[in-house]
Amino acid sequence: MNDFRIAKVIIVFSSLSYLSFTFLRNYNSPENIEKRCILKFEKDFKNNLETSHEEWNQNLDLADNNYLKCMGIPQY
Protein backbone atom coordinates (compact mmCIF):
# COMPACT_ATOMS: atom_id res chain seq x y z
CA MET A 1 0.00 0.00 0.00
CA ASN A 2 2.89 2.34 0.75
CA ASP A 3 4.37 1.79 -2.71
CA PHE A 4 1.05 2.74 -4.32
CA ARG A 5 0.96 6.00 -2.33
CA ILE A 6 4.51 6.87 -3.40
CA ALA A 7 3.63 6.10 -7.03
CA LYS A 8 0.58 8.40 -6.82
CA VAL A 9 2.70 11.25 -5.42
CA ILE A 10 5.28 10.80 -8.19
CA ILE A 11 2.58 10.73 -10.87
CA VAL A 12 0.84 13.84 -9.50
CA PHE A 13 4.12 15.75 -9.20
CA SER A 14 5.20 14.74 -12.70
CA SER A 15 1.84 15.72 -14.17
CA LEU A 16 1.86 19.13 -12.47
CA SER A 17 5.42 19.76 -13.62
CA TYR A 18 4.56 18.85 -17.21
CA LEU A 19 1.41 21.00 -17.21
CA SER A 20 3.28 23.97 -15.72
CA PHE A 21 6.04 23.69 -18.30
CA THR A 22 3.53 23.45 -21.16
CA PHE A 23 1.52 26.41 -19.87
CA LEU A 24 4.57 28.64 -19.49
CA ARG A 25 5.89 27.69 -22.92
CA ASN A 26 2.56 28.55 -24.56
CA TYR A 27 1.97 31.65 -22.43
CA ASN A 28 5.36 33.09 -23.37
CA SER A 29 5.18 32.29 -27.06
CA PRO A 30 5.71 35.33 -29.33
CA GLU A 31 2.19 35.04 -30.75
CA ASN A 32 0.56 35.10 -27.33
CA ILE A 33 2.75 37.97 -26.13
CA GLU A 34 1.74 39.95 -29.21
CA LYS A 35 -1.97 39.22 -28.63
CA ARG A 36 -1.74 40.32 -24.99
CA CYS A 37 0.08 43.52 -25.92
CA ILE A 38 -2.42 44.35 -28.65
CA LEU A 39 -5.36 43.85 -26.29
CA LYS A 40 -3.63 45.81 -23.52
CA PHE A 41 -3.00 48.88 -25.67
CA GLU A 42 -5.93 48.63 -28.07
CA LYS A 43 -7.81 51.32 -26.17
CA ASP A 44 -5.01 53.80 -26.95
CA PHE A 45 -5.64 53.39 -30.69
CA LYS A 46 -9.33 54.26 -30.59
CA ASN A 47 -9.99 57.69 -32.09
CA ASN A 48 -12.54 59.94 -30.46
CA LEU A 49 -14.27 62.37 -32.77
CA GLU A 50 -13.51 65.22 -30.39
CA THR A 51 -9.72 64.81 -30.36
CA SER A 52 -7.62 67.11 -32.46
CA HIS A 53 -5.16 65.86 -35.06
CA GLU A 54 -2.18 66.80 -32.86
CA GLU A 55 -3.60 65.12 -29.78
CA TRP A 56 -4.46 62.02 -31.83
CA ASN A 57 -0.87 61.82 -33.13
CA GLN A 58 0.46 62.11 -29.57
CA ASN A 59 -1.88 59.32 -28.45
CA LEU A 60 -0.70 57.10 -31.30
CA ASP A 61 2.96 57.76 -30.47
CA LEU A 62 2.34 56.93 -26.82
CA ALA A 63 0.44 53.76 -27.69
CA ASP A 64 3.15 52.74 -30.15
CA ASN A 65 5.87 53.23 -27.52
CA ASN A 66 3.86 51.28 -24.94
CA TYR A 67 3.30 48.45 -27.43
CA LEU A 68 7.00 48.24 -28.27
CA LYS A 69 7.86 48.25 -24.56
CA CYS A 70 5.34 45.45 -23.94
CA MET A 71 6.80 43.38 -26.79
CA GLY A 72 10.29 43.83 -25.35
CA ILE A 73 11.61 45.67 -28.42
CA PRO A 74 14.30 48.22 -27.47
CA GLN A 75 13.45 51.85 -28.15
CA TYR A 76 15.91 54.47 -29.30
mmCIF file with all atom_site columns, C-alpha atoms in Angstrom:
data_model
loop_
_atom_site.group_PDB
_atom_site.id
_atom_site.type_symbol
_atom_site.label_atom_id
_atom_site.label_alt_id
_atom_site.label_comp_id
_atom_site.label_asym_id
_atom_site.label_entity_id
_atom_site.label_seq_id
_atom_site.pdbx_PDB_ins_code
_atom_site.Cartn_x
_atom_site.Cartn_y
_atom_site.Cartn_z
_atom_site.occupancy
_atom_site.B_iso_or_equiv
_atom_site.pdbx_formal_charge
_atom_site.auth_seq_id
_atom_site.auth_comp_id
_atom_site.auth_asym_id
_atom_site.auth_atom_id
_atom_site.pdbx_PDB_model_num
ATOM 1  C CA . MET A 1 1  ? 0.000   0.000  0.000   1.00 0.00 ? 1  MET A CA 1
ATOM 2  C CA . ASN A 1 2  ? 2.887   2.338  0.749   1.00 0.00 ? 2  ASN A CA 1
ATOM 3  C CA . ASP A 1 3  ? 4.369   1.786  -2.712  1.00 0.00 ? 3  ASP A CA 1
ATOM 4  C CA . PHE A 1 4  ? 1.053   2.736  -4.319  1.00 0.00 ? 4  PHE A CA 1
ATOM 5  C CA . ARG A 1 5  ? 0.955   6.003  -2.335  1.00 0.00 ? 5  ARG A CA 1
ATOM 6  C CA . ILE A 1 6  ? 4.513   6.872  -3.398  1.00 0.00 ? 6  ILE A CA 1
ATOM 7  C CA . ALA A 1 7  ? 3.633   6.100  -7.025  1.00 0.00 ? 7  ALA A CA 1
ATOM 8  C CA . LYS A 1 8  ? 0.583   8.399  -6.820  1.00 0.00 ? 8  LYS A CA 1
ATOM 9  C CA . VAL A 1 9  ? 2.702   11.245 -5.415  1.00 0.00 ? 9  VAL A CA 1
ATOM 10 C CA . ILE A 1 10 ? 5.275   10.804 -8.188  1.00 0.00 ? 10 ILE A CA 1
ATOM 11 C CA . ILE A 1 11 ? 2.575   10.728 -10.871 1.00 0.00 ? 11 ILE A CA 1
ATOM 12 C CA . VAL A 1 12 ? 0.843   13.841 -9.497  1.00 0.00 ? 12 VAL A CA 1
ATOM 13 C CA . PHE A 1 13 ? 4.122   15.748 -9.197  1.00 0.00 ? 13 PHE A CA 1
ATOM 14 C CA . SER A 1 14 ? 5.201   14.744 -12.704 1.00 0.00 ? 14 SER A CA 1
ATOM 15 C CA . SER A 1 15 ? 1.836   15.717 -14.172 1.00 0.00 ? 15 SER A CA 1
ATOM 16 C CA . LEU A 1 16 ? 1.863   19.127 -12.470 1.00 0.00 ? 16 LEU A CA 1
ATOM 17 C CA . SER A 1 17 ? 5.417   19.764 -13.622 1.00 0.00 ? 17 SER A CA 1
ATOM 18 C CA . TYR A 1 18 ? 4.558   18.847 -17.207 1.00 0.00 ? 18 TYR A CA 1
ATOM 19 C CA . LEU A 1 19 ? 1.408   21.003 -17.215 1.00 0.00 ? 19 LEU A CA 1
ATOM 20 C CA . SER A 1 20 ? 3.277   23.967 -15.719 1.00 0.00 ? 20 SER A CA 1
ATOM 21 C CA . PHE A 1 21 ? 6.041   23.690 -18.301 1.00 0.00 ? 21 PHE A CA 1
ATOM 22 C CA . THR A 1 22 ? 3.526   23.448 -21.156 1.00 0.00 ? 22 THR A CA 1
ATOM 23 C CA . PHE A 1 23 ? 1.516   26.412 -19.872 1.00 0.00 ? 23 PHE A CA 1
ATOM 24 C CA . LEU A 1 24 ? 4.570   28.644 -19.495 1.00 0.00 ? 24 LEU A CA 1
ATOM 25 C CA . ARG A 1 25 ? 5.885   27.690 -22.924 1.00 0.00 ? 25 ARG A CA 1
ATOM 26 C CA . ASN A 1 26 ? 2.557   28.550 -24.564 1.00 0.00 ? 26 ASN A CA 1
ATOM 27 C CA . TYR A 1 27 ? 1.968   31.651 -22.433 1.00 0.00 ? 27 TYR A CA 1
ATOM 28 C CA . ASN A 1 28 ? 5.363   33.094 -23.367 1.00 0.00 ? 28 ASN A CA 1
ATOM 29 C CA . SER A 1 29 ? 5.184   32.293 -27.062 1.00 0.00 ? 29 SER A CA 1
ATOM 30 C CA . PRO A 1 30 ? 5.710   35.328 -29.335 1.00 0.00 ? 30 PRO A CA 1
ATOM 31 C CA . GLU A 1 31 ? 2.188   35.037 -30.755 1.00 0.00 ? 31 GLU A CA 1
ATOM 32 C CA . ASN A 1 32 ? 0.560   35.097 -27.325 1.00 0.00 ? 32 ASN A CA 1
ATOM 33 C CA . ILE A 1 33 ? 2.750   37.970 -26.133 1.00 0.00 ? 33 ILE A CA 1
ATOM 34 C CA . GLU A 1 34 ? 1.738   39.948 -29.211 1.00 0.00 ? 34 GLU A CA 1
ATOM 35 C CA . LYS A 1 35 ? -1.967  39.217 -28.634 1.00 0.00 ? 35 LYS A CA 1
ATOM 36 C CA . ARG A 1 36 ? -1.745  40.319 -24.988 1.00 0.00 ? 36 ARG A CA 1
ATOM 37 C CA . CYS A 1 37 ? 0.082   43.517 -25.921 1.00 0.00 ? 37 CYS A CA 1
ATOM 38 C CA . ILE A 1 38 ? -2.420  44.349 -28.645 1.00 0.00 ? 38 ILE A CA 1
ATOM 39 C CA . LEU A 1 39 ? -5.357  43.854 -26.288 1.00 0.00 ? 39 LEU A CA 1
ATOM 40 C CA . LYS A 1 40 ? -3.632  45.810 -23.525 1.00 0.00 ? 40 LYS A CA 1
ATOM 41 C CA . PHE A 1 41 ? -2.996  48.879 -25.668 1.00 0.00 ? 41 PHE A CA 1
ATOM 42 C CA . GLU A 1 42 ? -5.932  48.631 -28.065 1.00 0.00 ? 42 GLU A CA 1
ATOM 43 C CA . LYS A 1 43 ? -7.813  51.315 -26.173 1.00 0.00 ? 43 LYS A CA 1
ATOM 44 C CA . ASP A 1 44 ? -5.009  53.799 -26.950 1.00 0.00 ? 44 ASP A CA 1
ATOM 45 C CA . PHE A 1 45 ? -5.637  53.393 -30.687 1.00 0.00 ? 45 PHE A CA 1
ATOM 46 C CA . LYS A 1 46 ? -9.330  54.265 -30.591 1.00 0.00 ? 46 LYS A CA 1
ATOM 47 C CA . ASN A 1 47 ? -9.992  57.685 -32.091 1.00 0.00 ? 47 ASN A CA 1
ATOM 48 C CA . ASN A 1 48 ? -12.542 59.944 -30.461 1.00 0.00 ? 48 ASN A CA 1
ATOM 49 C CA . LEU A 1 49 ? -14.265 62.372 -32.773 1.00 0.00 ? 49 LEU A CA 1
ATOM 50 C CA . GLU A 1 50 ? -13.507 65.219 -30.387 1.00 0.00 ? 50 GLU A CA 1
ATOM 51 C CA . THR A 1 51 ? -9.716  64.810 -30.363 1.00 0.00 ? 51 THR A CA 1
ATOM 52 C CA . SER A 1 52 ? -7.615  67.107 -32.461 1.00 0.00 ? 52 SER A CA 1
ATOM 53 C CA . HIS A 1 53 ? -5.158  65.863 -35.060 1.00 0.00 ? 53 HIS A CA 1
ATOM 54 C CA . GLU A 1 54 ? -2.179  66.805 -32.856 1.00 0.00 ? 54 GLU A CA 1
ATOM 55 C CA . GLU A 1 55 ? -3.603  65.116 -29.784 1.00 0.00 ? 55 GLU A CA 1
ATOM 56 C CA . TRP A 1 56 ? -4.464  62.024 -31.826 1.00 0.00 ? 56 TRP A CA 1
ATOM 57 C CA . ASN A 1 57 ? -0.868  61.823 -33.133 1.00 0.00 ? 57 ASN A CA 1
ATOM 58 C CA . GLN A 1 58 ? 0.463   62.106 -29.571 1.00 0.00 ? 58 GLN A CA 1
ATOM 59 C CA . ASN A 1 59 ? -1.879  59.325 -28.446 1.00 0.00 ? 59 ASN A CA 1
ATOM 60 C CA . LEU A 1 60 ? -0.703  57.099 -31.296 1.00 0.00 ? 60 LEU A CA 1
ATOM 61 C CA . ASP A 1 61 ? 2.958   57.760 -30.472 1.00 0.00 ? 61 ASP A CA 1
ATOM 62 C CA . LEU A 1 62 ? 2.342   56.926 -26.819 1.00 0.00 ? 62 LEU A CA 1
ATOM 63 C CA . ALA A 1 63 ? 0.436   53.760 -27.694 1.00 0.00 ? 63 ALA A CA 1
ATOM 64 C CA . ASP A 1 64 ? 3.153   52.739 -30.152 1.00 0.00 ? 64 ASP A CA 1
ATOM 65 C CA . ASN A 1 65 ? 5.870   53.231 -27.523 1.00 0.00 ? 65 ASN A CA 1
ATOM 66 C CA . ASN A 1 66 ? 3.862   51.276 -24.945 1.00 0.00 ? 66 ASN A CA 1
ATOM 67 C CA . TYR A 1 67 ? 3.301   48.449 -27.425 1.00 0.00 ? 67 TYR A CA 1
ATOM 68 C CA . LEU A 1 68 ? 7.005   48.238 -28.266 1.00 0.00 ? 68 LEU A CA 1
ATOM 69 C CA . LYS A 1 69 ? 7.860   48.245 -24.562 1.00 0.00 ? 69 LYS A CA 1
ATOM 70 C CA . CYS A 1 70 ? 5.339   45.455 -23.940 1.00 0.00 ? 70 CYS A CA 1
ATOM 71 C CA . MET A 1 71 ? 6.799   43.383 -26.787 1.00 0.00 ? 71 MET A CA 1
ATOM 72 C CA . GLY A 1 72 ? 10.292  43.834 -25.351 1.00 0.00 ? 72 GLY A CA 1
ATOM 73 C CA . ILE A 1 73 ? 11.605  45.670 -28.421 1.00 0.00 ? 73 ILE A CA 1
ATOM 74 C CA . PRO A 1 74 ? 14.296  48.218 -27.473 1.00 0.00 ? 74 PRO A CA 1
ATOM 75 C CA . GLN A 1 75 ? 13.452  51.854 -28.145 1.00 0.00 ? 75 GLN A CA 1
ATOM 76 C CA . TYR A 1 76 ? 15.908  54.466 -29.300 1.00 0.00 ? 76 TYR A CA 1
#
